[in-house]
Short mmCIF file of C-alpha atoms in Angstrom, two decimals:
data_model
loop_
_atom_site.label_atom_id
_atom_site.label_comp_id
_atom_site.label_asym_id
_atom_site.label_seq_id
_atom_site.Cartn_x
_atom_site.Cartn_y
_atom_site.Cartn_z
CA MET O 1 -1.14 -12.52 -0.62
CA TYR O 2 2.18 -12.28 1.51
CA LEU O 3 4.06 -9.70 1.66
CA ASP O 4 7.56 -9.92 3.73
CA PHE O 5 7.08 -6.71 5.63
CA ASN O 6 10.60 -7.37 7.31
CA ALA O 7 12.31 -6.82 3.73
CA LEU O 8 11.19 -2.95 3.57
CA ASN O 9 13.62 -0.51 4.85
CA ILE O 10 12.21 1.13 8.03
CA GLN O 11 11.72 4.67 6.65
CA VAL O 12 9.01 2.87 4.46
CA LEU O 13 7.24 1.29 7.03
CA ARG O 14 7.31 4.75 9.00
CA ARG O 15 5.30 5.89 5.83
CA TYR O 16 2.95 3.25 5.55
CA ARG O 17 2.37 3.38 9.45
CA GLN O 18 1.69 7.37 8.72
CA ALA O 19 -0.29 6.95 5.51
CA PHE O 20 -2.76 4.03 6.92
CA LYS O 21 -2.77 5.71 10.65
CA LEU O 22 -1.62 2.93 12.49
CA ASN O 23 -1.95 2.41 16.22
CA VAL O 24 1.34 2.41 16.70
CA LYS O 25 4.35 5.10 18.18
CA ALA O 26 6.06 7.25 15.48
CA ARG O 27 9.58 5.76 17.15
CA SER O 28 8.87 2.56 17.64
CA SER O 29 11.32 -0.54 16.30
CA LYS O 30 11.07 -2.18 13.10
CA ASP O 31 9.50 -5.26 14.42
CA ASP O 32 6.74 -3.76 15.95
CA LEU O 33 6.02 -1.73 12.21
CA VAL O 34 6.76 -4.56 10.83
CA LEU O 35 4.00 -6.86 13.22
CA ALA O 36 1.50 -3.72 12.76
CA ALA O 37 1.85 -3.41 8.80
CA SER O 38 1.18 -7.11 8.79
CA ARG O 39 -1.51 -7.24 10.39
CA HIS O 40 -3.26 -4.31 8.86
CA PHE O 41 -2.39 -6.02 5.14
CA ASN O 42 -3.74 -9.06 6.32
CA ASN O 43 -6.96 -7.20 7.90
CA TYR O 44 -7.49 -4.98 4.86
CA MET O 45 -10.47 -6.38 2.58
CA VAL O 46 -10.36 -5.14 -1.00
CA ASP O 47 -13.01 -5.73 -3.73
CA GLU O 48 -11.34 -7.16 -6.47
CA VAL O 49 -14.42 -6.34 -9.22
CA ASP O 50 -14.51 -2.80 -8.08
CA THR O 51 -10.80 -2.63 -7.74
CA ILE O 52 -10.34 -3.80 -11.45
CA ALA O 53 -12.72 -1.74 -12.97
CA ARG O 54 -11.55 1.47 -11.33
CA PHE O 55 -8.09 0.42 -13.06
CA LEU O 56 -9.59 -0.04 -16.40
CA TYR O 57 -11.67 3.12 -15.89
CA THR O 58 -8.41 4.99 -15.39
CA VAL O 59 -6.39 3.45 -17.88
CA HIS O 60 -9.26 3.98 -20.30
CA SER O 61 -9.42 7.62 -19.57
CA ASN O 62 -5.84 8.25 -18.90
CA LYS O 63 -5.24 6.66 -22.77
CA GLU O 64 -4.10 9.78 -24.35
CA LYS O 65 -1.43 10.47 -21.43
CA VAL O 66 0.11 7.23 -21.34
CA THR O 67 0.41 6.71 -25.15
CA SER O 68 1.95 10.39 -25.34
CA VAL O 69 4.81 9.01 -22.77
CA GLY O 70 5.49 6.13 -25.32
CA TYR O 71 3.72 3.02 -23.81
#
């Protein structure tokens, strides 16, 4: 999957850095943040089967909340 981090606002990149505790200075340039976020995103391993199973479980267990909103 490809995500264009250059298209993101610098505030979003800073929040990404914070959320994932990237090893980059807080006041880094946008280019540095894009590079760090891209590397992190591309190396992040996701268990697709587990992710889908958790998603389905969440939807199923929150069905009443979702239907009461009108979806």
